[in-house]
Every structure is written in structure tokens, then in C-alpha cells.
XYZ file of C-alpha atoms in Angstrom:
294
model
C 24.685 -16.562 51.608
C 21.757 -18.898 50.917
C 19.077 -18.594 53.593
C 19.009 -22.352 54.256
C 22.801 -22.397 54.709
C 22.600 -19.454 57.112
C 19.871 -21.266 59.035
C 22.054 -24.372 59.381
C 24.981 -22.237 60.594
C 22.718 -20.742 63.259
C 21.374 -24.136 64.358
C 24.871 -25.582 64.545
C 26.079 -22.708 66.687
C 23.037 -23.026 68.968
C 24.199 -26.595 69.624
C 27.764 -25.560 70.369
C 29.234 -26.526 66.993
C 31.144 -23.597 65.521
C 31.070 -24.148 61.768
C 31.801 -22.117 58.654
C 30.064 -21.679 55.338
C 31.603 -24.719 53.551
C 30.525 -27.051 56.385
C 26.986 -25.648 56.523
C 26.698 -25.772 52.724
C 27.853 -29.400 52.608
C 25.283 -30.380 55.256
C 22.513 -28.516 53.433
C 23.321 -30.173 50.102
C 23.628 -33.637 51.659
C 20.137 -33.225 53.108
C 18.609 -31.600 50.030
C 20.171 -33.915 47.436
C 19.925 -37.030 49.666
C 23.524 -37.919 48.915
C 26.068 -39.407 51.342
C 28.551 -36.891 52.748
C 32.164 -38.058 52.981
C 34.134 -36.017 55.519
C 37.908 -36.274 55.707
C 40.352 -34.472 57.946
C 42.831 -34.823 60.752
C 41.825 -36.782 63.841
C 39.938 -34.740 66.401
C 38.713 -31.901 64.177
C 34.989 -32.636 64.647
C 34.073 -34.944 61.751
C 32.001 -37.330 63.849
C 30.381 -34.450 65.705
C 28.849 -33.205 62.442
C 26.700 -36.348 62.238
C 25.570 -35.943 65.860
C 24.637 -32.306 65.379
C 22.991 -33.100 62.042
C 20.725 -35.655 63.733
C 19.875 -33.114 66.423
C 19.055 -30.427 63.841
C 16.838 -32.843 61.893
C 15.184 -34.138 65.064
C 15.984 -37.744 64.222
C 18.048 -40.661 65.529
C 21.746 -41.155 64.994
C 22.804 -44.708 64.100
C 26.548 -45.306 64.211
C 28.558 -47.990 62.457
C 32.135 -47.965 63.783
C 34.449 -49.417 61.158
C 37.514 -51.516 61.908
C 39.811 -53.953 60.153
C 37.990 -57.240 59.593
C 34.488 -55.741 59.745
C 32.165 -57.914 57.657
C 28.632 -57.730 56.323
C 27.198 -59.786 59.193
C 28.505 -57.395 61.838
C 27.255 -54.373 59.893
C 23.944 -55.687 58.566
C 22.283 -58.493 60.531
C 22.742 -61.798 62.316
C 20.320 -64.475 63.402
C 19.840 -64.954 67.120
C 21.063 -68.541 67.153
C 20.603 -69.198 70.903
C 16.935 -68.166 70.709
C 16.443 -70.171 67.542
C 17.893 -73.301 69.174
C 15.649 -72.776 72.192
C 12.584 -72.501 69.942
C 13.610 -75.647 68.048
C 13.790 -77.573 71.328
C 10.402 -76.227 72.318
C 9.018 -77.457 68.990
C 9.990 -81.070 69.623
C 6.929 -83.157 69.012
C 5.329 -80.362 66.939
C 3.267 -81.967 64.166
C 3.614 -79.063 61.706
C 5.673 -79.664 58.568
C 9.352 -78.706 58.453
C 8.848 -75.699 56.154
C 6.317 -74.126 58.509
C 8.532 -74.571 61.547
C 11.549 -73.264 59.651
C 9.628 -70.147 58.588
C 8.847 -69.483 62.241
C 12.450 -69.579 63.482
C 13.662 -67.473 60.533
C 11.156 -64.719 61.173
C 11.905 -61.057 62.121
C 11.442 -62.039 65.761
C 14.830 -63.793 65.678
C 16.674 -61.198 63.592
C 19.397 -59.113 65.234
C 19.587 -55.812 63.360
C 23.027 -54.278 63.048
C 23.489 -50.587 62.148
C 22.974 -50.786 58.368
C 19.771 -52.829 58.567
C 18.566 -50.738 61.500
C 18.951 -47.575 59.409
C 17.155 -49.077 56.417
C 14.180 -50.413 58.372
C 13.218 -47.312 60.338
C 9.476 -46.864 59.875
C 8.789 -43.402 61.282
C 11.521 -41.136 59.864
C 14.884 -41.165 58.145
C 17.768 -41.488 60.627
C 21.281 -40.137 60.252
C 23.589 -43.080 59.543
C 27.174 -42.400 60.619
C 29.731 -44.733 59.031
C 32.693 -43.754 61.173
C 36.320 -44.197 60.078
C 35.379 -46.056 56.902
C 39.061 -46.037 55.905
C 39.776 -48.592 58.649
C 37.524 -51.193 57.031
C 38.809 -53.571 54.361
C 38.335 -52.941 50.648
C 35.943 -55.913 50.481
C 33.645 -54.270 53.015
C 33.853 -50.986 51.131
C 32.602 -52.776 48.001
C 29.695 -54.238 49.975
C 28.936 -50.794 51.394
C 28.709 -49.358 47.876
C 25.939 -51.831 47.055
C 23.945 -50.834 50.115
C 24.372 -47.095 49.496
C 23.307 -47.491 45.872
C 19.723 -48.596 46.556
C 19.316 -48.759 50.340
C 17.957 -52.242 50.101
C 19.257 -55.589 51.281
C 18.253 -59.149 50.572
C 17.918 -61.602 53.430
C 17.517 -65.076 51.908
C 14.968 -66.215 54.489
C 12.902 -62.992 54.375
C 13.400 -61.561 50.892
C 14.391 -58.040 49.839
C 13.965 -55.235 52.357
C 13.820 -51.682 50.997
C 14.169 -48.470 52.968
C 10.891 -46.646 53.461
C 12.857 -43.530 54.407
C 16.265 -43.032 52.806
C 18.813 -42.453 55.615
C 21.003 -39.369 55.682
C 24.507 -40.821 55.464
C 27.737 -39.336 56.833
C 31.025 -41.170 56.283
C 34.215 -40.089 58.024
C 37.821 -40.911 57.154
C 41.191 -40.145 58.740
C 42.937 -41.254 55.515
C 44.477 -44.372 57.066
C 44.144 -45.811 53.558
C 42.964 -44.372 50.270
C 39.269 -44.887 49.563
C 38.068 -46.146 46.192
C 37.111 -43.754 43.425
C 33.707 -45.460 43.234
C 32.921 -44.539 46.844
C 34.179 -40.991 46.408
C 32.058 -40.443 43.291
C 28.947 -41.556 45.119
C 29.414 -38.971 47.876
C 29.570 -35.250 48.393
C 32.984 -34.366 49.823
C 34.082 -32.155 52.705
C 37.594 -31.621 54.008
C 37.919 -30.245 57.561
C 41.326 -28.849 58.445
C 42.544 -27.428 61.710
C 40.683 -24.197 62.567
C 42.450 -20.865 62.702
C 43.095 -19.123 66.016
C 39.856 -17.114 66.102
C 37.633 -20.073 65.219
C 39.291 -22.473 67.659
C 38.988 -19.916 70.454
C 35.282 -19.585 69.649
C 34.945 -23.372 69.799
C 36.548 -23.498 73.252
C 34.341 -20.705 74.557
C 31.210 -22.294 73.065
C 31.941 -25.676 74.657
C 33.138 -24.269 77.989
C 30.882 -21.298 78.776
C 32.448 -19.032 81.364
C 36.050 -20.075 80.702
C 38.565 -17.315 81.329
C 39.238 -15.607 77.984
C 42.973 -15.359 78.641
C 43.179 -19.071 79.440
C 41.198 -20.010 76.336
C 43.484 -17.982 74.088
C 46.653 -19.347 75.694
C 45.465 -22.935 75.350
C 44.641 -22.418 71.674
C 47.960 -20.690 70.949
C 49.875 -23.481 72.676
C 48.039 -26.243 70.803
C 48.420 -24.474 67.483
C 52.145 -24.086 68.141
C 52.372 -27.842 68.782
C 50.760 -28.555 65.394
C 53.651 -26.802 63.631
C 56.307 -28.980 65.277
C 55.916 -32.104 63.123
C 54.688 -34.289 65.983
C 53.780 -37.934 65.389
C 50.266 -37.280 66.710
C 49.482 -33.569 66.509
C 46.603 -32.575 68.809
C 43.184 -31.984 67.319
C 40.376 -29.762 68.520
C 39.202 -32.617 70.755
C 42.511 -32.433 72.655
C 42.224 -28.652 72.875
C 38.835 -29.035 74.559
C 40.029 -31.835 76.863
C 42.965 -29.726 78.017
C 40.824 -26.635 78.536
C 38.341 -28.658 80.624
C 41.180 -30.061 82.728
C 42.606 -26.597 83.381
C 39.184 -25.238 84.332
C 38.733 -28.186 86.699
C 42.077 -27.252 88.281
C 40.887 -23.628 88.642
C 43.665 -22.222 86.459
C 43.310 -18.814 84.834
C 46.476 -18.952 82.743
C 49.225 -21.341 81.710
C 52.361 -21.798 83.760
C 55.195 -24.278 83.350
C 54.244 -26.466 86.302
C 50.627 -26.776 85.193
C 51.573 -27.499 81.585
C 53.984 -30.232 82.671
C 51.353 -31.794 84.937
C 48.557 -31.777 82.343
C 50.510 -32.413 79.142
C 48.918 -35.869 78.867
C 45.609 -34.194 78.011
C 47.022 -32.879 74.759
C 50.066 -35.025 73.872
C 49.384 -38.749 73.426
C 52.716 -40.106 72.134
C 55.910 -40.760 74.108
C 58.195 -39.528 71.314
C 56.223 -36.297 71.149
C 56.580 -35.874 74.914
C 60.348 -36.347 74.596
C 60.473 -33.826 71.759
C 59.113 -31.202 74.137
C 62.032 -31.782 76.518
C 65.289 -29.877 76.661
C 63.705 -26.488 77.075
C 61.384 -26.762 74.041
C 58.247 -26.672 76.185
C 59.492 -23.546 77.992
C 60.192 -21.878 74.637
C 56.669 -22.595 73.374
C 55.129 -21.404 76.634
C 57.127 -18.168 76.534
C 55.908 -17.499 72.970
C 52.327 -18.196 74.030
C 52.550 -15.749 76.910
C 53.854 -13.031 74.601
C 50.756 -13.579 72.498
């Protein structure tokens, strides 16, 4: 294994993120090659957490752009602070300067509201990690705009001119595959798929995030969750739900799973009414019995 990849694995684990060689290699190459890293996978498997840990490892800031349907360039890049501009205009009443000079004043950086993309591009001290979260939820038009920004890391503001990044941001994009991303975006990025972890890795994740948790409880929780993922649920639980459930059980001072406790805390791991109903009729008891047998 490459020494730099091994070093990243160690740093990730020190921060409670249990990774494997493909994840550490993807992070290393994204940093070394200065290319965006597109991470896809099921919800709750730790895609967003990679950007947070990456920023921590690099000792830099994390800037997050949360994507959603209808997101436009203004919300992602910049807006003018219109209330402050109007206030300044009123204060300038009677000002004898020419119109161009007064206009230049109110369209100065002082009145610019930086949104995540512009904030990432204009960092003066060091390159931040720019997380573009759930990019698949944004419209195709915004994706096209995003491609332009990622190409050169520069933007043009008509009133101020072209602004270029002094330090090229480290970019992480995540996708839950709500819609298919364009080939152009995929070609521009390195790619990483994160699936559900196996039993040993998920148990390590639980123990890393909840130091001191009873080993038997951790293993039972992981077995139960992994059994749920094989049942064709509408919303199968991710690692995030595994950790939420384990925390809840620790808070309730439980050392192992029992039917009453599972019934009472099922909302920590199952988030869909049809899935809850599917576990009725003795199905939950069957899964719990299998978990106890190990």
C-alpha cells in the first residue's frame, strides 16, 4: 500500500472514520491531482462525512453547498445586499459626486453577499474543502452552471469583473442517485462508490463512534440492521441509522436487544410507515431471534 494512502487511513481512523483502501486512495488522488471527487452511494453510508474528515485532515475550512430542486446561481454564488444598498443610496441624497462614482460605491465588495461557491473561490489564506452535497437533487441547468465553475474556478461579476481562485478548492460532490448525472460532470471528477459495509467494518464503525459500547450490543445492532437491508424495505437503514440506534440503546442502558426495547426504539432505524408494517406479524421477532443466534 502506498505510504500516503496508509497515512490517510490512519488519520481517518484517528478521527473516528473507519475507511478502507479504495476510500483512502480516492481521497489521496483527489488531493494530489486537484480533481473533484464524486461520491455516490446509499443514503447514510458516510459520503458527506468524508468531506468533513478531509477538511479536518487538511487543517482547512469546510464550505457546504446543499443542493435542492430549484437551486440557482444566485443562491450558490452571490447576491447583492439590496437593503444595505438602498440605505446607502438614501444616505447619498444630495451627494454631488457623479452617478458612476456613486454606483461604483454601492456595487463594491462591501455590499456583496458571498454564497458557498464564491466563498470557496475567494479564500485568501488556504484552499478550503468545498462540499457540494446531494448534487443529484439540483436541476440540470444548475449542473451545467456548476461545470463552468469547476472548469476554471473563476466567476465573473458584471459590476466587479472576473474573480479567480487564488487557492483551488478541494471539491467533494455527493449523490444519492435521485437522478442520473451528466456524463460531462462525471468525466470531470474522480469517482467513488460507497456501499453498505460488511459486518466487521460496521461493527468497527459503531465501536469507534461510541467508545465503551458493550461489544455484544454493538454486534447485535449491526446484525439486526444488516438483516433489515436484505428485506427490500422502501428506505433501508444506512450506517447513520445504525449509529443513531446504538446511541439510543446506550442512553437507555441496554446491553443487548430484546423485543420490548426493539419495538420501543424502532423509529431510530426505520423511517417509513410501510416498512414498519412489514415488520409486523411476527417478522420482527423472527429477525431478532436470528440476531440472537448470531
